[in-house]
Amino acid sequence: MKAFSTLALAAVIATVALPASAQFSKPEDAIKYRQSALSVMGTHFGRLGAMANGKIPFDAKSAQESAEIVAFMAKLPWSGFGTGTDGGKAKPEIWKEQAKFHDLSGKMEAETVKLNAAAKTGNLDNLKAAFGPAANSCKSCHDSFRNK
Amino acid sequence: MKAFSTLALAAVIATVALPASAQFSKPEDAIKYRQSALSVMGTHFGRLGAMANGKIPFDAKSAQESAEIVAFMAKLPWSGFGTGTDGGKAKPEIWKEQAKFHDLSGKMEAETVKLNAAAKTGNLDNLKAAFGPAANSCKSCHDSFRNK
C-alpha cells in the first residue's frame, strides 16, 4: 500500500503540469496566488524541518502528509510569476534571468519529490537526509530572487 | 492513462488525511494558512467556473489540472480552523456549530471529488453538470460561516 501510494503520487505529480496559460486577470491576483501557494508549502515544509531538527517529535504519518502536500504545492507557484507580475517580495531579476529562475525552481521541485519519497519510508533518518538538500534548494532560489 | 490517473488521484486523496494535530504556533498562522489554501483553491475553482459558464474557452487539459488542484486543496483549510483561531472572515458560528461546519465542509470536499472526476472525462457538459453543485457547496458554507 505504501509503495502503491508513492507510485500513485508520482503519477499525479506527473499529470499536474503547470497550467499552460495562467489566467490571472490582474497582476495582484498572480502575486496573491504565488504567495498563497508558497505559504501553504512553507507551513508544511516548516513542520518537516521541525521534525528533522528535533524541535517537535517525529510523527511518521504527519510527516508523510506534510511531504505529500509540499511536493504537490511545489508545482503551483510558477504560473503566478508571469510577465508583468512584479511585486511582493519578487526581485526584478526573476524576469531578467528566466533560465536561472526556471533552473532553481525546477531543482526545488525535484528535491520535494525526493523529500516526499523519504517521508514515505517512515524513517526519520531518511527524512533528515532529504530535508537539508530541499531546504538548500529553497534558499538558493530565495537568495537570488526574493527580497528580504 | 486517463483512467489510471483518476485512480491514482483517488488513492492520493485517500492517503492525504487532515493533519491529526495542527501545529500552528500562533492563531494568525492558522488564519493565514486557511486563507492561503482557500485562495489557491478559489483561483482554480474560478477558472473552472469561467469555462463552465462560457466566459473563457473550454480547455480540457487546463480544466483537469485545475480540478485536480481544487480536489487536493479542498482537504487542507480545515486544520486551520482550530479552537482559538477566530479572525479573518470566519464567523464565530464556526466554533459554536462544529457539527454543521464539519458537515458543510465535508460536503464541499465530496463535491470537489465529483468535480475532479467530471473534469477527467474531458467533456464540457460533465464539467458544467458538476460545477453547479460544487459551487453551491461553497456558497452554503460561506452563507453560514463567512463574513462578507
PDB file of C-alpha atoms in Angstrom:
ATOM      1  CA  MET A   1       0.000   0.000   0.000  1.00  0.00           C
ATOM      2  CA  LYS A   2       2.801   2.344   0.874  1.00  0.00           C
ATOM      3  CA  ALA A   3       4.611   1.501  -2.346  1.00  0.00           C
ATOM      4  CA  PHE A   4       1.390   1.974  -4.259  1.00  0.00           C
ATOM      5  CA  SER A   5       0.742   5.361  -2.695  1.00  0.00           C
ATOM      6  CA  THR A   6       4.193   6.532  -3.683  1.00  0.00           C
ATOM      7  CA  LEU A   7       3.634   5.352  -7.220  1.00  0.00           C
ATOM      8  CA  ALA A   8       0.217   6.920  -7.222  1.00  0.00           C
ATOM      9  CA  LEU A   9       1.604  10.209  -6.034  1.00  0.00           C
ATOM     10  CA  ALA A  10       4.306  10.120  -8.665  1.00  0.00           C
ATOM     11  CA  ALA A  11       1.606   9.568 -11.267  1.00  0.00           C
ATOM     12  CA  VAL A  12      -0.411  12.502 -10.004  1.00  0.00           C
ATOM     13  CA  ILE A  13       2.589  14.786  -9.841  1.00  0.00           C
ATOM     14  CA  ALA A  14       3.391  13.795 -13.401  1.00  0.00           C
ATOM     15  CA  THR A  15      -0.123  14.661 -14.538  1.00  0.00           C
ATOM     16  CA  VAL A  16      -0.375  18.026 -12.770  1.00  0.00           C
ATOM     17  CA  ALA A  17       1.678  20.156 -15.102  1.00  0.00           C
ATOM     18  CA  LEU A  18       1.913  23.879 -14.862  1.00  0.00           C
ATOM     19  CA  PRO A  19      -1.203  25.429 -16.340  1.00  0.00           C
ATOM     20  CA  ALA A  20      -0.375  26.155 -19.954  1.00  0.00           C
ATOM     21  CA  SER A  21      -1.639  29.701 -19.827  1.00  0.00           C
ATOM     22  CA  ALA A  22      -2.000  31.350 -16.491  1.00  0.00           C
ATOM     23  CA  GLN A  23      -5.281  33.173 -16.395  1.00  0.00           C
ATOM     24  CA  PHE A  24      -4.929  35.935 -13.881  1.00  0.00           C
ATOM     25  CA  SER A  25      -6.998  38.970 -14.674  1.00  0.00           C
ATOM     26  CA  LYS A  26      -4.753  41.273 -12.622  1.00  0.00           C
ATOM     27  CA  PRO A  27      -1.064  41.098 -11.633  1.00  0.00           C
ATOM     28  CA  GLU A  28      -2.176  41.333  -7.987  1.00  0.00           C
ATOM     29  CA  ASP A  29      -4.101  38.098  -8.436  1.00  0.00           C
ATOM     30  CA  ALA A  30      -0.987  36.344  -9.699  1.00  0.00           C
ATOM     31  CA  ILE A  31       1.035  37.723  -6.784  1.00  0.00           C
ATOM     32  CA  LYS A  32      -1.566  36.585  -4.275  1.00  0.00           C
ATOM     33  CA  TYR A  33      -1.715  33.176  -5.918  1.00  0.00           C
ATOM     34  CA  ARG A  34       2.005  32.507  -5.814  1.00  0.00           C
ATOM     35  CA  GLN A  35       2.294  33.866  -2.277  1.00  0.00           C
ATOM     36  CA  SER A  36      -0.590  31.671  -1.122  1.00  0.00           C
ATOM     37  CA  ALA A  37       0.831  28.557  -2.726  1.00  0.00           C
ATOM     38  CA  LEU A  38       4.273  29.212  -1.272  1.00  0.00           C
ATOM     39  CA  SER A  39       2.750  29.950   2.133  1.00  0.00           C
ATOM     40  CA  VAL A  40       0.883  26.639   2.281  1.00  0.00           C
ATOM     41  CA  MET A  41       4.021  24.866   1.135  1.00  0.00           C
ATOM     42  CA  GLY A  42       6.097  26.721   3.706  1.00  0.00           C
ATOM     43  CA  THR A  43       3.803  25.728   6.546  1.00  0.00           C
ATOM     44  CA  HIS A  44       4.247  22.049   5.812  1.00  0.00           C
ATOM     45  CA  PHE A  45       7.908  22.393   4.967  1.00  0.00           C
ATOM     46  CA  GLY A  46       8.396  24.074   8.319  1.00  0.00           C
ATOM     47  CA  ARG A  47       6.763  21.153  10.099  1.00  0.00           C
ATOM     48  CA  LEU A  48       9.055  18.724   8.341  1.00  0.00           C
ATOM     49  CA  GLY A  49      12.024  20.845   9.322  1.00  0.00           C
ATOM     50  CA  ALA A  50      10.913  20.946  12.936  1.00  0.00           C
ATOM     51  CA  MET A  51      10.793  17.141  12.927  1.00  0.00           C
ATOM     52  CA  ALA A  52      14.089  16.802  11.066  1.00  0.00           C
ATOM     53  CA  ASN A  53      15.740  19.146  13.545  1.00  0.00           C
ATOM     54  CA  GLY A  54      14.185  17.584  16.640  1.00  0.00           C
ATOM     55  CA  LYS A  55      12.137  20.651  17.568  1.00  0.00           C
ATOM     56  CA  ILE A  56       8.921  18.654  17.546  1.00  0.00           C
ATOM     57  CA  PRO A  57       8.546  14.888  17.925  1.00  0.00           C
ATOM     58  CA  PHE A  58       8.790  12.862  14.731  1.00  0.00           C
ATOM     59  CA  ASP A  59       5.384  11.644  13.644  1.00  0.00           C
ATOM     60  CA  ALA A  60       5.681   9.461  10.564  1.00  0.00           C
ATOM     61  CA  LYS A  61       2.070   9.934   9.451  1.00  0.00           C
ATOM     62  CA  SER A  62       2.139  13.691   9.877  1.00  0.00           C
ATOM     63  CA  ALA A  63       5.479  13.839   8.061  1.00  0.00           C
ATOM     64  CA  GLN A  64       4.075  11.849   5.154  1.00  0.00           C
ATOM     65  CA  GLU A  65       1.054  14.120   4.919  1.00  0.00           C
ATOM     66  CA  SER A  66       3.159  17.269   5.010  1.00  0.00           C
ATOM     67  CA  ALA A  67       5.686  15.951   2.491  1.00  0.00           C
ATOM     68  CA  GLU A  68       2.909  14.982   0.110  1.00  0.00           C
ATOM     69  CA  ILE A  69       1.429  18.469   0.380  1.00  0.00           C
ATOM     70  CA  VAL A  70       4.853  20.078  -0.110  1.00  0.00           C
ATOM     71  CA  ALA A  71       5.505  18.040  -3.258  1.00  0.00           C
ATOM     72  CA  PHE A  72       2.097  18.945  -4.648  1.00  0.00           C
ATOM     73  CA  MET A  73       2.314  22.643  -3.787  1.00  0.00           C
ATOM     74  CA  ALA A  74       5.832  22.923  -5.203  1.00  0.00           C
ATOM     75  CA  LYS A  75       4.411  22.709  -8.703  1.00  0.00           C
ATOM     76  CA  LEU A  76       1.970  25.569  -8.332  1.00  0.00           C
ATOM     77  CA  PRO A  77       3.644  28.939  -7.683  1.00  0.00           C
ATOM     78  CA  TRP A  78       5.417  29.305 -11.025  1.00  0.00           C
ATOM     79  CA  SER A  79       2.368  30.132 -13.097  1.00  0.00           C
ATOM     80  CA  GLY A  80       1.998  33.183 -10.853  1.00  0.00           C
ATOM     81  CA  PHE A  81       5.324  34.621 -11.994  1.00  0.00           C
ATOM     82  CA  GLY A  82       4.231  35.581 -15.492  1.00  0.00           C
ATOM     83  CA  THR A  83       5.490  38.660 -17.300  1.00  0.00           C
ATOM     84  CA  GLY A  84       4.258  41.877 -15.700  1.00  0.00           C
ATOM     85  CA  THR A  85       3.640  40.393 -12.270  1.00  0.00           C
ATOM     86  CA  ASP A  86       6.463  42.144 -10.419  1.00  0.00           C
ATOM     87  CA  GLY A  87       5.590  42.838  -6.822  1.00  0.00           C
ATOM     88  CA  GLY A  88       5.545  41.283  -3.405  1.00  0.00           C
ATOM     89  CA  LYS A  89       8.998  40.088  -2.460  1.00  0.00           C
ATOM     90  CA  ALA A  90       9.887  39.099  -6.015  1.00  0.00           C
ATOM     91  CA  LYS A  91      13.108  40.644  -7.275  1.00  0.00           C
ATOM     92  CA  PRO A  92      13.124  42.017 -10.850  1.00  0.00           C
ATOM     93  CA  GLU A  93      15.921  39.539 -11.559  1.00  0.00           C
ATOM     94  CA  ILE A  94      13.257  36.851 -11.909  1.00  0.00           C
ATOM     95  CA  TRP A  95      12.228  38.312 -15.246  1.00  0.00           C
ATOM     96  CA  LYS A  96      15.773  39.166 -16.311  1.00  0.00           C
ATOM     97  CA  GLU A  97      17.251  35.753 -15.543  1.00  0.00           C
ATOM     98  CA  GLN A  98      14.471  33.407 -16.556  1.00  0.00           C
ATOM     99  CA  ALA A  99      16.768  30.482 -17.336  1.00  0.00           C
ATOM    100  CA  LYS A 100      18.290  30.634 -13.875  1.00  0.00           C
ATOM    101  CA  PHE A 101      14.893  31.083 -12.253  1.00  0.00           C
ATOM    102  CA  HIS A 102      13.489  28.041 -14.031  1.00  0.00           C
ATOM    103  CA  ASP A 103      16.579  26.038 -13.191  1.00  0.00           C
ATOM    104  CA  LEU A 104      16.370  26.839  -9.477  1.00  0.00           C
ATOM    105  CA  SER A 105      12.614  26.364  -9.256  1.00  0.00           C
ATOM    106  CA  GLY A 106      12.955  23.059 -11.091  1.00  0.00           C
ATOM    107  CA  LYS A 107      15.630  21.923  -8.659  1.00  0.00           C
ATOM    108  CA  MET A 108      13.378  22.788  -5.747  1.00  0.00           C
ATOM    109  CA  GLU A 109      10.536  20.769  -7.256  1.00  0.00           C
ATOM    110  CA  ALA A 110      12.878  17.813  -7.760  1.00  0.00           C
ATOM    111  CA  GLU A 111      14.037  17.999  -4.140  1.00  0.00           C
ATOM    112  CA  THR A 112      10.466  17.986  -2.862  1.00  0.00           C
ATOM    113  CA  VAL A 113       9.824  14.789  -4.817  1.00  0.00           C
ATOM    114  CA  LYS A 114      12.817  13.207  -3.080  1.00  0.00           C
ATOM    115  CA  LEU A 115      11.692  14.590   0.267  1.00  0.00           C
ATOM    116  CA  ASN A 116       8.274  13.073  -0.250  1.00  0.00           C
ATOM    117  CA  ALA A 117       9.777   9.701  -1.111  1.00  0.00           C
ATOM    118  CA  ALA A 118      11.940   9.908   2.008  1.00  0.00           C
ATOM    119  CA  ALA A 119       8.958  10.726   4.218  1.00  0.00           C
ATOM    120  CA  LYS A 120       7.044   7.804   2.751  1.00  0.00           C
ATOM    121  CA  THR A 121       9.640   5.429   4.193  1.00  0.00           C
ATOM    122  CA  GLY A 122       8.525   6.437   7.672  1.00  0.00           C
ATOM    123  CA  ASN A 123      12.160   6.690   8.744  1.00  0.00           C
ATOM    124  CA  LEU A 124      13.385   9.833  10.483  1.00  0.00           C
ATOM    125  CA  ASP A 125      16.960   9.445   9.268  1.00  0.00           C
ATOM    126  CA  ASN A 126      15.726   9.365   5.675  1.00  0.00           C
ATOM    127  CA  LEU A 127      13.687  12.486   6.319  1.00  0.00           C
ATOM    128  CA  LYS A 128      16.690  14.254   7.829  1.00  0.00           C
ATOM    129  CA  ALA A 129      18.872  13.272   4.874  1.00  0.00           C
ATOM    130  CA  ALA A 130      16.383  14.636   2.354  1.00  0.00           C
ATOM    131  CA  PHE A 131      15.417  17.760   4.275  1.00  0.00           C
ATOM    132  CA  GLY A 132      18.774  19.524   4.054  1.00  0.00           C
ATOM    133  CA  PRO A 133      19.076  19.476   0.257  1.00  0.00           C
ATOM    134  CA  ALA A 134      15.423  20.502  -0.044  1.00  0.00           C
ATOM    135  CA  ALA A 135      15.925  23.435   2.326  1.00  0.00           C
ATOM    136  CA  ASN A 136      19.028  24.460   0.402  1.00  0.00           C
ATOM    137  CA  SER A 137      17.045  24.425  -2.835  1.00  0.00           C
ATOM    138  CA  CYS A 138      14.571  26.900  -1.291  1.00  0.00           C
ATOM    139  CA  LYS A 139      17.395  29.064  -0.007  1.00  0.00           C
ATOM    140  CA  SER A 140      19.355  29.248  -3.227  1.00  0.00           C
ATOM    141  CA  CYS A 141      16.296  30.497  -5.104  1.00  0.00           C
ATOM    142  CA  HIS A 142      15.376  32.939  -2.333  1.00  0.00           C
ATOM    143  CA  ASP A 143      18.930  34.279  -2.174  1.00  0.00           C
ATOM    144  CA  SER A 144      18.825  35.169  -5.852  1.00  0.00           C
ATOM    145  CA  PHE A 145      15.224  36.115  -6.388  1.00  0.00           C
ATOM    146  CA  ARG A 146      13.457  37.114  -3.183  1.00  0.00           C
ATOM    147  CA  ASN A 147      13.753  40.422  -1.351  1.00  0.00           C
ATOM    148  CA  LYS A 148      14.130  40.142   2.401  1.00  0.00           C
TER     149      LYS A 148
ATOM    150  CA  MET B   1      -3.724   6.523 -18.877  1.00  0.00           C
ATOM    151  CA  LYS B   2      -6.638   8.765 -18.097  1.00  0.00           C
ATOM    152  CA  ALA B   3      -8.326   6.032 -16.083  1.00  0.00           C
ATOM    153  CA  PHE B   4      -5.096   5.299 -14.266  1.00  0.00           C
ATOM    154  CA  SER B   5      -4.595   8.956 -13.386  1.00  0.00           C
ATOM    155  CA  THR B   6      -8.068   9.127 -11.928  1.00  0.00           C
ATOM    156  CA  LEU B   7      -7.421   6.033  -9.858  1.00  0.00           C
ATOM    157  CA  ALA B   8      -4.062   7.377  -8.837  1.00  0.00           C
ATOM    158  CA  LEU B   9      -5.579  10.648  -7.765  1.00  0.00           C
ATOM    159  CA  ALA B  10      -8.246   8.878  -5.758  1.00  0.00           C
ATOM    160  CA  ALA B  11      -5.511   6.932  -3.995  1.00  0.00           C
ATOM    161  CA  VAL B  12      -3.621  10.080  -3.157  1.00  0.00           C
ATOM    162  CA  ILE B  13      -6.697  11.905  -1.950  1.00  0.00           C
ATOM    163  CA  ALA B  14      -7.446   8.920   0.255  1.00  0.00           C
ATOM    164  CA  THR B  15      -3.975   8.996   1.771  1.00  0.00           C
ATOM    165  CA  VAL B  16      -3.828  12.742   2.408  1.00  0.00           C
ATOM    166  CA  ALA B  17      -5.922  12.980   5.531  1.00  0.00           C
ATOM    167  CA  LEU B  18      -6.307  16.102   7.582  1.00  0.00           C
ATOM    168  CA  PRO B  19      -3.222  16.549   9.731  1.00  0.00           C
ATOM    169  CA  ALA B  20      -4.021  14.941  13.048  1.00  0.00           C
ATOM    170  CA  SER B  21      -2.803  17.855  15.124  1.00  0.00           C
ATOM    171  CA  ALA B  22      -2.489  21.215  13.511  1.00  0.00           C
ATOM    172  CA  GLN B  23       0.769  22.739  14.587  1.00  0.00           C
ATOM    173  CA  PHE B  24       0.367  26.463  14.289  1.00  0.00           C
ATOM    174  CA  SER B  25       2.388  28.424  16.754  1.00  0.00           C
ATOM    175  CA  LYS B  26       0.082  31.465  16.523  1.00  0.00           C
ATOM    176  CA  PRO B  27      -3.593  31.871  15.600  1.00  0.00           C
ATOM    177  CA  GLU B  28      -2.510  34.289  12.844  1.00  0.00           C
ATOM    178  CA  ASP B  29      -0.523  31.474  11.251  1.00  0.00           C
ATOM    179  CA  ALA B  30      -3.598  29.264  11.188  1.00  0.00           C
ATOM    180  CA  ILE B  31      -5.660  32.087   9.686  1.00  0.00           C
ATOM    181  CA  LYS B  32      -3.056  32.752   7.022  1.00  0.00           C
ATOM    182  CA  TYR B  33      -2.834  29.044   6.259  1.00  0.00           C
ATOM    183  CA  ARG B  34      -6.548  28.515   5.740  1.00  0.00           C
ATOM    184  CA  GLN B  35      -6.880  31.742   3.750  1.00  0.00           C
ATOM    185  CA  SER B  36      -3.964  30.736   1.527  1.00  0.00           C
ATOM    186  CA  ALA B  37      -5.325  27.260   0.908  1.00  0.00           C
ATOM    187  CA  LEU B  38      -8.794  28.611   0.128  1.00  0.00           C
ATOM    188  CA  SER B  39      -7.299  31.287  -2.123  1.00  0.00           C
ATOM    189  CA  VAL B  40      -5.367  28.781  -4.233  1.00  0.00           C
ATOM    190  CA  MET B  41      -8.467  26.615  -4.417  1.00  0.00           C
ATOM    191  CA  GLY B  42     -10.591  29.617  -5.339  1.00  0.00           C
ATOM    192  CA  THR B  43      -8.301  30.599  -8.192  1.00  0.00           C
ATOM    193  CA  HIS B  44      -8.670  27.217  -9.838  1.00  0.00           C
ATOM    194  CA  PHE B  45     -12.330  26.909  -8.978  1.00  0.00           C
ATOM    195  CA  GLY B  46     -12.876  30.271 -10.630  1.00  0.00           C
ATOM    196  CA  ARG B  47     -11.193  29.056 -13.813  1.00  0.00           C
ATOM    197  CA  LEU B  48     -13.428  26.015 -13.893  1.00  0.00           C
ATOM    198  CA  GLY B  49     -16.444  28.245 -13.396  1.00  0.00           C
ATOM    199  CA  ALA B  50     -15.352  30.537 -16.200  1.00  0.00           C
ATOM    200  CA  MET B  51     -15.173  27.523 -18.507  1.00  0.00           C
ATOM    201  CA  ALA B  52     -18.428  26.049 -17.257  1.00  0.00           C
ATOM    202  CA  ASN B  53     -20.148  29.396 -17.827  1.00  0.00           C
ATOM    203  CA  GLY B  54     -18.588  30.052 -21.218  1.00  0.00           C
ATOM    204  CA  LYS B  55     -16.610  33.095 -20.082  1.00  0.00           C
ATOM    205  CA  ILE B  56     -13.354  31.553 -21.257  1.00  0.00           C
ATOM    206  CA  PRO B  57     -12.894  28.792 -23.835  1.00  0.00           C
ATOM    207  CA  PHE B  58     -13.085  25.246 -22.542  1.00  0.00           C
ATOM    208  CA  ASP B  59      -9.655  23.683 -22.394  1.00  0.00           C
ATOM    209  CA  ALA B  60      -9.895  20.079 -21.260  1.00  0.00           C
ATOM    210  CA  LYS B  61      -6.289  19.832 -20.061  1.00  0.00           C
ATOM    211  CA  SER B  62      -6.438  23.074 -18.127  1.00  0.00           C
ATOM    212  CA  ALA B  63      -9.765  22.029 -16.611  1.00  0.00           C
ATOM    213  CA  GLN B  64      -8.308  18.719 -15.494  1.00  0.00           C
ATOM    214  CA  GLU B  65      -5.334  20.431 -13.912  1.00  0.00           C
ATOM    215  CA  SER B  66      -7.498  22.950 -12.085  1.00  0.00           C
ATOM    216  CA  ALA B  67      -9.974  20.333 -10.894  1.00  0.00           C
ATOM    217  CA  GLU B  68      -7.173  18.167  -9.582  1.00  0.00           C
ATOM    218  CA  ILE B  69      -5.757  21.131  -7.672  1.00  0.00           C
ATOM    219  CA  VAL B  70      -9.209  22.048  -6.335  1.00  0.00           C
ATOM    220  CA  ALA B  71      -9.792  18.498  -5.070  1.00  0.00           C
ATOM    221  CA  PHE B  72      -6.396  18.444  -3.398  1.00  0.00           C
ATOM    222  CA  MET B  73      -6.699  21.901  -1.833  1.00  0.00           C
ATOM    223  CA  ALA B  74     -10.215  21.203  -0.561  1.00  0.00           C
ATOM    224  CA  LYS B  75      -8.756  18.930   2.114  1.00  0.00           C
ATOM    225  CA  LEU B  76      -6.367  21.482   3.562  1.00  0.00           C
ATOM    226  CA  PRO B  77      -8.101  24.516   5.076  1.00  0.00           C
ATOM    227  CA  TRP B  78      -9.860  22.747   7.922  1.00  0.00           C
ATOM    228  CA  SER B  79      -6.811  22.199  10.107  1.00  0.00           C
ATOM    229  CA  GLY B  80      -6.526  25.990  10.170  1.00  0.00           C
ATOM    230  CA  PHE B  81      -9.871  26.376  11.927  1.00  0.00           C
ATOM    231  CA  GLY B  82      -8.769  25.055  15.313  1.00  0.00           C
ATOM    232  CA  THR B  83     -10.056  26.386  18.595  1.00  0.00           C
ATOM    233  CA  GLY B  84      -8.905  29.936  19.275  1.00  0.00           C
ATOM    234  CA  THR B  85      -8.281  30.839  15.659  1.00  0.00           C
ATOM    235  CA  ASP B  86     -11.139  33.302  15.221  1.00  0.00           C
ATOM    236  CA  GLY B  87     -10.307  36.047  12.774  1.00  0.00           C
ATOM    237  CA  GLY B  88     -10.247  36.891   9.132  1.00  0.00           C
ATOM    238  CA  LYS B  89     -13.690  36.444   7.638  1.00  0.00           C
ATOM    239  CA  ALA B  90     -14.522  33.491   9.860  1.00  0.00           C
ATOM    240  CA  LYS B  91     -17.776  33.881  11.778  1.00  0.00           C
ATOM    241  CA  PRO B  92     -17.788  32.812  15.440  1.00  0.00           C
ATOM    242  CA  GLU B  93     -20.547  30.361  14.494  1.00  0.00           C
ATOM    243  CA  ILE B  94     -17.827  28.060  13.157  1.00  0.00           C
ATOM    244  CA  TRP B  95     -16.794  27.205  16.694  1.00  0.00           C
ATOM    245  CA  LYS B  96     -20.350  27.181  18.055  1.00  0.00           C
ATOM    246  CA  GLU B  97     -21.764  24.922  15.366  1.00  0.00           C
ATOM    247  CA  GLN B  98     -18.938  22.494  14.758  1.00  0.00           C
ATOM    248  CA  ALA B  99     -21.180  19.646  13.596  1.00  0.00           C
ATOM    249  CA  LYS B 100     -22.736  21.845  10.927  1.00  0.00           C
ATOM    250  CA  PHE B 101     -19.357  23.252   9.930  1.00  0.00           C
ATOM    251  CA  HIS B 102     -17.892  19.782   9.507  1.00  0.00           C
ATOM    252  CA  ASP B 103     -20.956  18.641   7.608  1.00  0.00           C
ATOM    253  CA  LEU B 104     -20.776  21.525   5.142  1.00  0.00           C
ATOM    254  CA  SER B 105     -17.022  21.360   4.711  1.00  0.00           C
ATOM    255  CA  GLY B 106     -17.282  17.614   4.151  1.00  0.00           C
ATOM    256  CA  LYS B 107     -19.959  18.143   1.522  1.00  0.00           C
ATOM    257  CA  MET B 108     -17.734  20.625  -0.264  1.00  0.00           C
ATOM    258  CA  GLU B 109     -14.865  18.156  -0.263  1.00  0.00           C
ATOM    259  CA  ALA B 110     -17.128  15.477  -1.681  1.00  0.00           C
ATOM    260  CA  GLU B 111     -18.327  17.793  -4.452  1.00  0.00           C
ATOM    261  CA  THR B 112     -14.765  18.626  -5.449  1.00  0.00           C
ATOM    262  CA  VAL B 113     -14.038  14.909  -5.823  1.00  0.00           C
ATOM    263  CA  LYS B 114     -17.026  14.660  -8.182  1.00  0.00           C
ATOM    264  CA  LEU B 115     -15.942  17.795  -9.998  1.00  0.00           C
ATOM    265  CA  ASN B 116     -12.496  16.339 -10.489  1.00  0.00           C
ATOM    266  CA  ALA B 117     -13.925  13.107 -11.848  1.00  0.00           C
ATOM    267  CA  ALA B 118     -16.115  15.121 -14.216  1.00  0.00           C
ATOM    268  CA  ALA B 119     -13.177  17.179 -15.453  1.00  0.00           C
ATOM    269  CA  LYS B 120     -11.201  13.990 -16.044  1.00  0.00           C
ATOM    270  CA  THR B 121     -13.738  12.920 -18.654  1.00  0.00           C
ATOM    271  CA  GLY B 122     -12.660  15.872 -20.794  1.00  0.00           C
ATOM    272  CA  ASN B 123     -16.302  16.643 -21.514  1.00  0.00           C
ATOM    273  CA  LEU B 124     -17.596  20.181 -21.021  1.00  0.00           C
ATOM    274  CA  ASP B 125     -21.157  19.066 -20.298  1.00  0.00           C
ATOM    275  CA  ASN B 126     -19.904  16.842 -17.492  1.00  0.00           C
ATOM    276  CA  LEU B 127     -17.927  19.753 -16.105  1.00  0.00           C
ATOM    277  CA  LYS B 128     -20.965  22.022 -16.247  1.00  0.00           C
ATOM    278  CA  ALA B 129     -23.120  19.423 -14.509  1.00  0.00           C
ATOM    279  CA  ALA B 130     -20.640  19.019 -11.658  1.00  0.00           C
ATOM    280  CA  PHE B 131     -19.751  22.674 -11.301  1.00  0.00           C
ATOM    281  CA  GLY B 132     -23.130  23.894 -10.065  1.00  0.00           C
ATOM    282  CA  PRO B 133     -23.415  21.550  -7.080  1.00  0.00           C
ATOM    283  CA  ALA B 134     -19.781  22.242  -6.192  1.00  0.00           C
ATOM    284  CA  ALA B 135     -20.353  25.998  -6.308  1.00  0.00           C
ATOM    285  CA  ASN B 136     -23.459  25.594  -4.168  1.00  0.00           C
ATOM    286  CA  SER B 137     -21.457  23.645  -1.609  1.00  0.00           C
ATOM    287  CA  CYS B 138     -19.045  26.574  -1.328  1.00  0.00           C
ATOM    288  CA  LYS B 139     -21.897  29.030  -1.051  1.00  0.00           C
ATOM    289  CA  SER B 140     -23.847  27.205   1.617  1.00  0.00           C
ATOM    290  CA  CYS B 141     -20.804  27.095   3.880  1.00  0.00           C
ATOM    291  CA  HIS B 142     -19.941  30.735   3.166  1.00  0.00           C
ATOM    292  CA  ASP B 143     -23.528  31.817   3.831  1.00  0.00           C
ATOM    293  CA  SER B 144     -23.410  30.304   7.296  1.00  0.00           C
ATOM    294  CA  PHE B 145     -19.824  30.795   8.307  1.00  0.00           C
ATOM    295  CA  ARG B 146     -18.097  33.578   6.391  1.00  0.00           C
ATOM    296  CA  ASN B 147     -18.455  37.300   6.926  1.00  0.00           C
ATOM    297  CA  LYS B 148     -18.822  39.332   3.757  1.00  0.00           C
TER     298      LYS B 148
END
